[in-house]
PDB file of C-alpha atoms in Angstrom:
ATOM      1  CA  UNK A1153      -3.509  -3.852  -0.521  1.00 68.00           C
ATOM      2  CA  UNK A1154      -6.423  -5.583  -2.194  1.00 76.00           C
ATOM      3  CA  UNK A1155      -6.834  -9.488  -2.554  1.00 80.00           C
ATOM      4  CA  UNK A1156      -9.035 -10.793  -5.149  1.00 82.00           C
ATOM      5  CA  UNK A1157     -11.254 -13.806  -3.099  1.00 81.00           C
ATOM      6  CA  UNK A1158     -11.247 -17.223  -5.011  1.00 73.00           C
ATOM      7  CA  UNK A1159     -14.096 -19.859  -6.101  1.00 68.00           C
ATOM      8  CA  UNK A1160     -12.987 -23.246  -7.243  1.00 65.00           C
ATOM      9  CA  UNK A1161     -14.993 -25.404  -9.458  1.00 60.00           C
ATOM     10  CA  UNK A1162     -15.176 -28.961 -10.134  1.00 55.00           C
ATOM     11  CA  UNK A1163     -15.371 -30.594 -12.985  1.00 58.00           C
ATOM     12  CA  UNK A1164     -13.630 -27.403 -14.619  1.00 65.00           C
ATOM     13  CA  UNK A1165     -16.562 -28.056 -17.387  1.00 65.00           C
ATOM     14  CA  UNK A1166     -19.153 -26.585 -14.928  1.00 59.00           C
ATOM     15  CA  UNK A1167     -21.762 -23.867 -16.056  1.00 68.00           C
ATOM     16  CA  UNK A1168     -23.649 -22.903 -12.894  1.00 72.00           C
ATOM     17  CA  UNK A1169     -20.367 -20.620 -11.895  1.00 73.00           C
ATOM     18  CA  UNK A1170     -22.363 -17.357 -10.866  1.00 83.00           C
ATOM     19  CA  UNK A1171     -21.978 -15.853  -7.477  1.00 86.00           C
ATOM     20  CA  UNK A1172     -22.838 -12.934  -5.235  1.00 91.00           C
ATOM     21  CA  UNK A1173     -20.703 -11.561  -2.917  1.00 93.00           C
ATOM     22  CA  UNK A1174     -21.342  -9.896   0.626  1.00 94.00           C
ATOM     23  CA  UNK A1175     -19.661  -8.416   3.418  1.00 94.00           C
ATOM     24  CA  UNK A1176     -21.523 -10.996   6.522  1.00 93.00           C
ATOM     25  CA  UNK A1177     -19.270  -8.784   9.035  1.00 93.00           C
ATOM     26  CA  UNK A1178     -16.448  -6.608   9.873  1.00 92.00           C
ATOM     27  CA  UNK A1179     -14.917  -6.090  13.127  1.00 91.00           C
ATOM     28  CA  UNK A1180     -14.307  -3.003  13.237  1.00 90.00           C
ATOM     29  CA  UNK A1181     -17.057  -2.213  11.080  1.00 89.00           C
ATOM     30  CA  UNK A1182     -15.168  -0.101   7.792  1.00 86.00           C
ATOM     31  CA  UNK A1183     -11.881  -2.528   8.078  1.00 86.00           C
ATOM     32  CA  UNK A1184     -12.358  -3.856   4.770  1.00 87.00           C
ATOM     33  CA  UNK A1185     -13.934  -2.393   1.668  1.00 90.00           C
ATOM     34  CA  UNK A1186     -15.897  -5.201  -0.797  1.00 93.00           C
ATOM     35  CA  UNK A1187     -16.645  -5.025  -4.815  1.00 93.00           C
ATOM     36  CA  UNK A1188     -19.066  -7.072  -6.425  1.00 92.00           C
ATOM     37  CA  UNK A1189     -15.850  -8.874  -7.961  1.00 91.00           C
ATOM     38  CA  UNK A1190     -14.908 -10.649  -4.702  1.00 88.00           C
ATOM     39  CA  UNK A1191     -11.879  -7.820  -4.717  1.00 88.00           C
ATOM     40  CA  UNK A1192     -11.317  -7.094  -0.879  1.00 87.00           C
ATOM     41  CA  UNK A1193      -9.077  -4.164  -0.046  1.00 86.00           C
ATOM     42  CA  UNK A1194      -8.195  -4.268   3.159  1.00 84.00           C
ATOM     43  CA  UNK A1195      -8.187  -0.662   5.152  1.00 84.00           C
ATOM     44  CA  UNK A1196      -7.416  -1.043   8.858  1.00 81.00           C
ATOM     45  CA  UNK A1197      -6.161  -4.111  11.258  1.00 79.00           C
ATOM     46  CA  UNK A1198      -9.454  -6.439  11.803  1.00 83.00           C
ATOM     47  CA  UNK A1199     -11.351  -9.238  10.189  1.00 84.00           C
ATOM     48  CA  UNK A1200     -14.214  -9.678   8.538  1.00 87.00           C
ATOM     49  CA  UNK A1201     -15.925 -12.192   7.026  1.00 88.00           C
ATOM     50  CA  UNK A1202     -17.401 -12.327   3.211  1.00 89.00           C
ATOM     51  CA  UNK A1203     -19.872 -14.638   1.871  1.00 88.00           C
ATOM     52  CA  UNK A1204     -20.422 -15.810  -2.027  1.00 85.00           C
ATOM     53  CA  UNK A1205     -23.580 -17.088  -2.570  1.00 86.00           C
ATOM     54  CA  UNK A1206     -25.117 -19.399  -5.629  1.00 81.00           C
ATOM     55  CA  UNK A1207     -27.288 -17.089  -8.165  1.00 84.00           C
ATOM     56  CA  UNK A1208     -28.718 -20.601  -8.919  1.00 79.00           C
ATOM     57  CA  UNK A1209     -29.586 -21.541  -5.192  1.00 77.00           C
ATOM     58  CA  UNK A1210     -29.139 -18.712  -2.470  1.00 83.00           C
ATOM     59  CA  UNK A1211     -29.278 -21.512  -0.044  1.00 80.00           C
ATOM     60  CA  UNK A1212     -25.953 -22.061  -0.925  1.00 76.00           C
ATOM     61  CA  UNK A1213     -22.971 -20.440  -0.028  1.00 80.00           C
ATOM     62  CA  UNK A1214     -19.853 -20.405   1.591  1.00 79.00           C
ATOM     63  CA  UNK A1215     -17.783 -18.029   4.364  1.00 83.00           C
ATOM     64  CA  UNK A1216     -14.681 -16.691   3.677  1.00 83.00           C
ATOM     65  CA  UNK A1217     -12.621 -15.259   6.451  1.00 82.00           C
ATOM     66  CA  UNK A1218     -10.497 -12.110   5.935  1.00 83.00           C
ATOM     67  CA  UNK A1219      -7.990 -11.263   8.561  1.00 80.00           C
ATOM     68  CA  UNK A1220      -6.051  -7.690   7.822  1.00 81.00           C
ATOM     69  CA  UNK A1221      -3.152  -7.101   9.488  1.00 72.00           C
ATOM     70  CA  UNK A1222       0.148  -4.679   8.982  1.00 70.00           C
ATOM     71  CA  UNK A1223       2.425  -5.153   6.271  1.00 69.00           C
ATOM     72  CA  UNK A1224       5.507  -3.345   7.093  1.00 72.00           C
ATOM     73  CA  UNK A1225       6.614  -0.626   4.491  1.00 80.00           C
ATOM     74  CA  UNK A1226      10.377  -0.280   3.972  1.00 87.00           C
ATOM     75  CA  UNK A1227      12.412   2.700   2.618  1.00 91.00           C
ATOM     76  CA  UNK A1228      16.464   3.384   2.536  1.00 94.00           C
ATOM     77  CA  UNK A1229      18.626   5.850   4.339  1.00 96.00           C
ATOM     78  CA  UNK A1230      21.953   6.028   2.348  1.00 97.00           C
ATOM     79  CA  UNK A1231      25.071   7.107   3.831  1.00 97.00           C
ATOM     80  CA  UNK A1232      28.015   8.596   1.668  1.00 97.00           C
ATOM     81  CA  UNK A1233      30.821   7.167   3.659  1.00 97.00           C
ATOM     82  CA  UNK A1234      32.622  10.801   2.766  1.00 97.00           C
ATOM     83  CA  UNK A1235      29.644  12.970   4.940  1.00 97.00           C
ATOM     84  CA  UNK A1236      30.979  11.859   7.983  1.00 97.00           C
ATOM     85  CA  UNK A1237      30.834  14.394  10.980  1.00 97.00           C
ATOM     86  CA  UNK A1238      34.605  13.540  12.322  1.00 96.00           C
ATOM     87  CA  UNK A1239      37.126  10.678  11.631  1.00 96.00           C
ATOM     88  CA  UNK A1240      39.134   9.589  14.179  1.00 96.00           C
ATOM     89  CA  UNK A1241      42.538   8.444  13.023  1.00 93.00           C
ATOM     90  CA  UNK A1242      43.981   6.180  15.834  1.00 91.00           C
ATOM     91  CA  UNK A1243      46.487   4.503  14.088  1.00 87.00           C
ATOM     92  CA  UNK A1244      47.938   4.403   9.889  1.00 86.00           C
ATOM     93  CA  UNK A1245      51.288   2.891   8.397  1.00 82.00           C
ATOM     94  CA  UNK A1246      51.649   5.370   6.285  1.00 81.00           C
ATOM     95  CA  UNK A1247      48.473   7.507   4.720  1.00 85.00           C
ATOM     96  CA  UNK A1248      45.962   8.478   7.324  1.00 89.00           C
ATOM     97  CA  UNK A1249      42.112   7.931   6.896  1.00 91.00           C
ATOM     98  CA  UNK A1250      40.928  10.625   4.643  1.00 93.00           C
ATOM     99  CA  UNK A1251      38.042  11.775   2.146  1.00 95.00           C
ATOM    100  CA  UNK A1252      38.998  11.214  -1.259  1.00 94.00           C
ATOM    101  CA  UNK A1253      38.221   9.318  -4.626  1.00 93.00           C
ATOM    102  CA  UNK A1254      37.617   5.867  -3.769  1.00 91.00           C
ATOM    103  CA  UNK A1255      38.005   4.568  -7.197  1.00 88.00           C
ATOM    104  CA  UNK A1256      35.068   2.472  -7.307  1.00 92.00           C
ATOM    105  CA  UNK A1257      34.301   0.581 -10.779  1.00 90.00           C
ATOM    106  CA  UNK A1258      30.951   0.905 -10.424  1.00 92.00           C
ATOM    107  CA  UNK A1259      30.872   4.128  -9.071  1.00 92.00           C
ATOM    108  CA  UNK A1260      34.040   6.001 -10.975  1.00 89.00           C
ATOM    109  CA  UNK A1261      33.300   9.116  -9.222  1.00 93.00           C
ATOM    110  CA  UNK A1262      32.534   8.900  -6.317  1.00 94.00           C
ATOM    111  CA  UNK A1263      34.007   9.698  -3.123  1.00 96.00           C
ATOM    112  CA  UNK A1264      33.886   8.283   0.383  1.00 96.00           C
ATOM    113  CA  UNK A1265      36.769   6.987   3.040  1.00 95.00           C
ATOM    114  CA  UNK A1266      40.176   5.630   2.403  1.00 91.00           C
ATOM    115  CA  UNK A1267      43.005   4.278   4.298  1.00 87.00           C
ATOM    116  CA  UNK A1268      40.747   3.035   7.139  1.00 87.00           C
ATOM    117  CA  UNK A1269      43.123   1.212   9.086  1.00 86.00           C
ATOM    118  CA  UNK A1270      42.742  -0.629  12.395  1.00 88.00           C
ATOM    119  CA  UNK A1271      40.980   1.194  15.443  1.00 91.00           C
ATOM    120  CA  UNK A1272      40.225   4.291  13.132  1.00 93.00           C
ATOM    121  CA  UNK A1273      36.197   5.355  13.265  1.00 96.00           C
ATOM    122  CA  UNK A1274      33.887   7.525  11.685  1.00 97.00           C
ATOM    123  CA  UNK A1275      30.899   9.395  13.209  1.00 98.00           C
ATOM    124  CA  UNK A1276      27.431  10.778  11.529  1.00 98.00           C
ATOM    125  CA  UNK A1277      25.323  12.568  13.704  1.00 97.00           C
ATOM    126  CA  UNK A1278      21.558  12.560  13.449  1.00 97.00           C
ATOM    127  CA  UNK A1279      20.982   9.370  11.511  1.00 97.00           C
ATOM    128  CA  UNK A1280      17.324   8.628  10.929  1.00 96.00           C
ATOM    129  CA  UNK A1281      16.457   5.309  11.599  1.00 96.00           C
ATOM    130  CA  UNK A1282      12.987   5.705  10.929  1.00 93.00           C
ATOM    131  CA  UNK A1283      10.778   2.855  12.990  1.00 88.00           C
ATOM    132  CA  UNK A1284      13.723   0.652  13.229  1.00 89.00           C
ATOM    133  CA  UNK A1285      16.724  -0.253  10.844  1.00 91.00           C
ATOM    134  CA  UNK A1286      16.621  -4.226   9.492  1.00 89.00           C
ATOM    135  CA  UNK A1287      19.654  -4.485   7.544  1.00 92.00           C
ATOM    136  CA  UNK A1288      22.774  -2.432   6.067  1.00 95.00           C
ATOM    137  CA  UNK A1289      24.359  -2.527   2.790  1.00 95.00           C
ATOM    138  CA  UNK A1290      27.349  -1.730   2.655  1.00 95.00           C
ATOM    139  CA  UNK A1291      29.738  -0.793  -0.340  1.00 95.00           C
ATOM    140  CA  UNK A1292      33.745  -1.553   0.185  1.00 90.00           C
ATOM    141  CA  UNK A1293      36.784  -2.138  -1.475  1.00 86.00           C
ATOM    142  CA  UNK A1294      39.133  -4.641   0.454  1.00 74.00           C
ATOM    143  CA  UNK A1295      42.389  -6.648  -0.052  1.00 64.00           C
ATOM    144  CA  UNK A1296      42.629  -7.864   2.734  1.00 69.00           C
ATOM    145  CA  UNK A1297      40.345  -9.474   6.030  1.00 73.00           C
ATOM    146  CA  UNK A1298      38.940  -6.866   8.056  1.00 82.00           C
ATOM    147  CA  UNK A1299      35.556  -6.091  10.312  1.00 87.00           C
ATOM    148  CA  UNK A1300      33.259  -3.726  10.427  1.00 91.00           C
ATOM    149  CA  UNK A1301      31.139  -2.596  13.510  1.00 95.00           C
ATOM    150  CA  UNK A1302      28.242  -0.280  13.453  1.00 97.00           C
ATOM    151  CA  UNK A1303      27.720   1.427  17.289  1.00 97.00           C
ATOM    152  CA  UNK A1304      24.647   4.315  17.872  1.00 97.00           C
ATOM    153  CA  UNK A1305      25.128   6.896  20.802  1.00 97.00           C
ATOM    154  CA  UNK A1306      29.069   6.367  21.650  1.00 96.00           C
ATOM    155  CA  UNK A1307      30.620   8.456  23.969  1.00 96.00           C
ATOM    156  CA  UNK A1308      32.908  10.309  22.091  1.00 95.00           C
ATOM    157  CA  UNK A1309      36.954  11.438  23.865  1.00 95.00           C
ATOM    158  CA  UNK A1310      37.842  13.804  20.710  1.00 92.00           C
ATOM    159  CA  UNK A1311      40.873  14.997  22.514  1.00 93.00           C
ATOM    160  CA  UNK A1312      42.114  11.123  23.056  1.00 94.00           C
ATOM    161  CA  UNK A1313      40.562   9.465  20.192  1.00 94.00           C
ATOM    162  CA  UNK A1314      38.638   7.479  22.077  1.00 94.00           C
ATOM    163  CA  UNK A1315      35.125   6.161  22.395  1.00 95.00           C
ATOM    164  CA  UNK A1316      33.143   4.407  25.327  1.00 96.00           C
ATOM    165  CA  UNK A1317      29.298   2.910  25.909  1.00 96.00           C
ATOM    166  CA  UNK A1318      26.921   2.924  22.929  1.00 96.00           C
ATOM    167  CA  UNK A1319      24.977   0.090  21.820  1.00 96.00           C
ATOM    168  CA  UNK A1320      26.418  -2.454  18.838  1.00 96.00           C
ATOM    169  CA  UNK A1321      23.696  -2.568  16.432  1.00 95.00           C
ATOM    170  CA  UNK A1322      25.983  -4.784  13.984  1.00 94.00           C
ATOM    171  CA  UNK A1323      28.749  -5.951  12.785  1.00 92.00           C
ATOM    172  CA  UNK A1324      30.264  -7.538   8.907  1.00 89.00           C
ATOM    173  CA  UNK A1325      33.191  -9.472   8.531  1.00 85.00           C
ATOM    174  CA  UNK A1326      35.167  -9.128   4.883  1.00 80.00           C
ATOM    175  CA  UNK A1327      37.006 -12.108   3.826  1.00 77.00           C
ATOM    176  CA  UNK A1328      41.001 -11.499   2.216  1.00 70.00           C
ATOM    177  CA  UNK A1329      41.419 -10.677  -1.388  1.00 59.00           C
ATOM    178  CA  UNK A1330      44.624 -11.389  -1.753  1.00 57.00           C
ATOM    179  CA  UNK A1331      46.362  -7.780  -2.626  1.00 58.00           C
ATOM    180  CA  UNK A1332      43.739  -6.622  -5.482  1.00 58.00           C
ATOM    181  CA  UNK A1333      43.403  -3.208  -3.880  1.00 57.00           C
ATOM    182  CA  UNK A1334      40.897  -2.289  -6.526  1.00 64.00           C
ATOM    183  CA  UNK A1335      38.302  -5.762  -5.763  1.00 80.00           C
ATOM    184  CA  UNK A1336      34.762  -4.053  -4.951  1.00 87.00           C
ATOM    185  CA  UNK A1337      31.972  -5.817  -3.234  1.00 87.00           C
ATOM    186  CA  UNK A1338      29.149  -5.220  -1.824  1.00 92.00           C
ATOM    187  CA  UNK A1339      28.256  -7.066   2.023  1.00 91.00           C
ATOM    188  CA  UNK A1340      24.628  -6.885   4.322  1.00 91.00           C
ATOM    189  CA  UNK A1341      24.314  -7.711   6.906  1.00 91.00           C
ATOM    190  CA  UNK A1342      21.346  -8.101   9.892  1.00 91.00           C
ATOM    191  CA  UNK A1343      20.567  -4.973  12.428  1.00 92.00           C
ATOM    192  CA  UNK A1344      19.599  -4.935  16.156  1.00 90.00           C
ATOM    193  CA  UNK A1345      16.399  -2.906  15.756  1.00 86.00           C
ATOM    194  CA  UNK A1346      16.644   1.230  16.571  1.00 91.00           C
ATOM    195  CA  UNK A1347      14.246   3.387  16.470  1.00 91.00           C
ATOM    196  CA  UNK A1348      14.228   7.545  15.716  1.00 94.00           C
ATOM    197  CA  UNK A1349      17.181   9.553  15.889  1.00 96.00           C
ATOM    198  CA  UNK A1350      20.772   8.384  16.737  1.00 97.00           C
ATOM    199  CA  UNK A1351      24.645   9.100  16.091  1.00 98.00           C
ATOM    200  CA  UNK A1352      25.727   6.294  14.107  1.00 98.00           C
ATOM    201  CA  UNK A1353      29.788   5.489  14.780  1.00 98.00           C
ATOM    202  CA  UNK A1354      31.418   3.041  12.473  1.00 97.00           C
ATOM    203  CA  UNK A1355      34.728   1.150  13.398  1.00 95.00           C
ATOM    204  CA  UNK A1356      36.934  -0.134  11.396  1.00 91.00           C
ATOM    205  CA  UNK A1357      39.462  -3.048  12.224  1.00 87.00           C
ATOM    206  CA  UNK A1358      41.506  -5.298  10.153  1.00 75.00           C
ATOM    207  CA  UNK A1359      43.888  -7.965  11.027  1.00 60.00           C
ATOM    208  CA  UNK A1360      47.152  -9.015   9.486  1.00 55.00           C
ATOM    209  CA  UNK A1361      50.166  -9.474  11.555  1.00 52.00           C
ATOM    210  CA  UNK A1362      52.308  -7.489  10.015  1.00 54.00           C
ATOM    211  CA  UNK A1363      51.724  -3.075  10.526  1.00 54.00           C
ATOM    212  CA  UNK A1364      51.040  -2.615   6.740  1.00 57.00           C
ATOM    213  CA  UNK A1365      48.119  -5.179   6.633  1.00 62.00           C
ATOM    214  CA  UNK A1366      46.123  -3.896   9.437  1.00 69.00           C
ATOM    215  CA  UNK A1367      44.788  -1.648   6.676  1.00 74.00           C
ATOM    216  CA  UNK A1368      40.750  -2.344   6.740  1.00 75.00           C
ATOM    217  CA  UNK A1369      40.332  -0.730   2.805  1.00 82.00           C
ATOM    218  CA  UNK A1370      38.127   2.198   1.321  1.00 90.00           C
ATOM    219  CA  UNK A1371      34.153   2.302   1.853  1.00 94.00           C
ATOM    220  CA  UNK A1372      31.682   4.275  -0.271  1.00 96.00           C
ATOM    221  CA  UNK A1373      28.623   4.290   1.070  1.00 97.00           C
ATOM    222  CA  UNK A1374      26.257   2.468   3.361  1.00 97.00           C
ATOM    223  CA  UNK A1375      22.283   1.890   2.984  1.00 97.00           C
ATOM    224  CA  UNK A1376      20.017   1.560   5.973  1.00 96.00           C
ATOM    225  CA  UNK A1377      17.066  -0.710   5.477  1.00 94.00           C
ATOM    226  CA  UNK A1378      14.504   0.837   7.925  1.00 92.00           C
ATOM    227  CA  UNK A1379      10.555   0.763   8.812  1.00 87.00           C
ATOM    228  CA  UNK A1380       8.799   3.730   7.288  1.00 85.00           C
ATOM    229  CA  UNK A1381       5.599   2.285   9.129  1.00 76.00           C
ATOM    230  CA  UNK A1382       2.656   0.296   8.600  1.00 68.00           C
ATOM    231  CA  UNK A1383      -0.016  -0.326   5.846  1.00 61.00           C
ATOM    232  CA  UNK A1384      -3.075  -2.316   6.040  1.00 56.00           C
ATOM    233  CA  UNK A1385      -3.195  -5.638   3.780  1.00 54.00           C
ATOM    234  CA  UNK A1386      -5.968  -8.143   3.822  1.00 48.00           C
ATOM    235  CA  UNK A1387      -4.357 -11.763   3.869  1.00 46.00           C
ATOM    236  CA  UNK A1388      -5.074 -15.079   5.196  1.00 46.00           C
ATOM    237  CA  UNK A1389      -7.891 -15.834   3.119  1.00 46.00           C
ATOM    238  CA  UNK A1390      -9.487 -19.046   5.252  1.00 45.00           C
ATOM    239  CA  UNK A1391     -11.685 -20.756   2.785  1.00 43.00           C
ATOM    240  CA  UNK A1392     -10.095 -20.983  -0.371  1.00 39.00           C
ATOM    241  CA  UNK A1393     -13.531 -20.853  -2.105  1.00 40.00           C
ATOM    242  CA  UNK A1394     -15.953 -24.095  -3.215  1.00 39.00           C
ATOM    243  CA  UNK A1395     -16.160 -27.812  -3.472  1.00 38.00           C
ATOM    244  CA  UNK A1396     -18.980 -28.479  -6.067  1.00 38.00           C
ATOM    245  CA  UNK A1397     -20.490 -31.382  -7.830  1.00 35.00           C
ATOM    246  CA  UNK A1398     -21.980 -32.211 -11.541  1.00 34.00           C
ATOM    247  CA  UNK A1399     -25.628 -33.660 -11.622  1.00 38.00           C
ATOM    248  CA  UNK A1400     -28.150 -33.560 -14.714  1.00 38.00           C
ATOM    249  CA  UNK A1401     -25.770 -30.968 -15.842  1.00 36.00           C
ATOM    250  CA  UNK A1402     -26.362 -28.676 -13.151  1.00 37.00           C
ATOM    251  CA  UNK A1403     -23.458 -27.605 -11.017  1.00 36.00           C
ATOM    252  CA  UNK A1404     -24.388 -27.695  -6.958  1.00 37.00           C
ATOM    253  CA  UNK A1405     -21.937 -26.142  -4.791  1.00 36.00           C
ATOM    254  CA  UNK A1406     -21.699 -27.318  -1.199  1.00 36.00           C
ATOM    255  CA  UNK A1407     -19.476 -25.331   1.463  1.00 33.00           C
ATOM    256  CA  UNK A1408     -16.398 -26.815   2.847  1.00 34.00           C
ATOM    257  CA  UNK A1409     -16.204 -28.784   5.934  1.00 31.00           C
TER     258      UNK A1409
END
């Protein structure tokens, strides 16, 4: 990332508004690359400092301090809630968790999970999480309250349905809507931070007190806001450029204090 370096004038009616600019130093020495423009691109983690100098009096000048640090860069996993590895169905009032159409109004044909009532989970193995997942974004219909938790590395009981240990990475709460089984909406919500490889489990629970409302709805798909790595950018630019003065029509520029 480059940052183009500043020099303020006053009055804005000044003429004397030349300058050169330098690289004074660079720790470590090639962390920042310099143009005659005052445009600093900033290539590794370091500072450096760059002067601009008067054309009309090199005896005046000013130093600007460039620190370059790591921006993070961010990419998306998305998960098609109908690519799951197993579904577990613990418990339906009347149609199980299955694939299917999910009827979707912004996404008429897609597929992904309905009927996912209370207790029932999905798994998908071999999720990339990249450097560490921020936030997910996730894509449900829902009439009524429900909860969503999102669990790496369970310990999986196929034969009982069950699962065990893990770590909860995060969880989303969905508020009623009434009975409009076709209301759509779309939830984040913050991550604990994972890094590399895991088996993602989501569970799916829903209250209501009566059997037929423990029904948690239909999901589409999930995105995965993760760290793809880091990228040098030169910020924090310390001196904000001159103070100057008019006098016999000359403009002197004096460094900040």
């Amino acid at each position: 990332q480059s940052t183009q370096l500043a020099v303020n004038y006053s009055p804005e009616n000044a003429y004397q508004r030349d300058v050169v600019w330098s690289l004074e130093s660079a720790t470590p020495e090639n962390c920042v690359e310099l143009d005659k423009n005052g445009l600093v691109k900033g290539l590794a983690v370091g500072k450096a400092v760059v002067r601009a100098t008067s054309t009309y009096d090199a005896s005046i000048y000013t130093d600007i301090t460039v620190n370059v640090v790591d921006e993070l860069e961010f990419g998306v996993v998305r998960i098609e809630a109908e690519d799951a590895d197993a579904i577990y169905d613990t418990y339906h009032y009347d149609s199980a968790i299955s694939i299917g159409s999910v009827n979707d109004p912004d996404d008429p044909d897609a597929e992904g999970l309905n009927s996912c009532w209370n207790g029932n989970f999905a798994v998908y193995n071999g999720i990339d999480f990249q450097k560490g997942a921020v936030k997910a974004t996730i894509r449900k219909g829902y009439p009524r309250g429900s909860k969503m938790e999102l669990w790496v590395d369970r310990i999986i009981d196929e034969e009982n349905k069950s699962m065990s240990g893990g770590t909860l990475i995060g969880s989303v709460e969905f508020p009623a809507a009434a009975t409009d089984w076709n209301r759509w909406q779309t939830f984040e919500t913050a991550l604990v931070q994972v890094e590399g490889v895991h088996d993602l489990c989501l569970v799916f629970l829903a209250g209501g007190g009566s059997a037929e409302n423990q029904n948690y709805g239909a999901l589409n798909w999930i995105d995965l806001t993760c760290i793809k790595g880091n990228k040098p950018s030169a910020i924090d630019q310390t001196e904000t450029g001159f103070k100057a003065y008019s006098q016999n029509g000359i403009l002197h520029i004096v460094t900040d204090e």
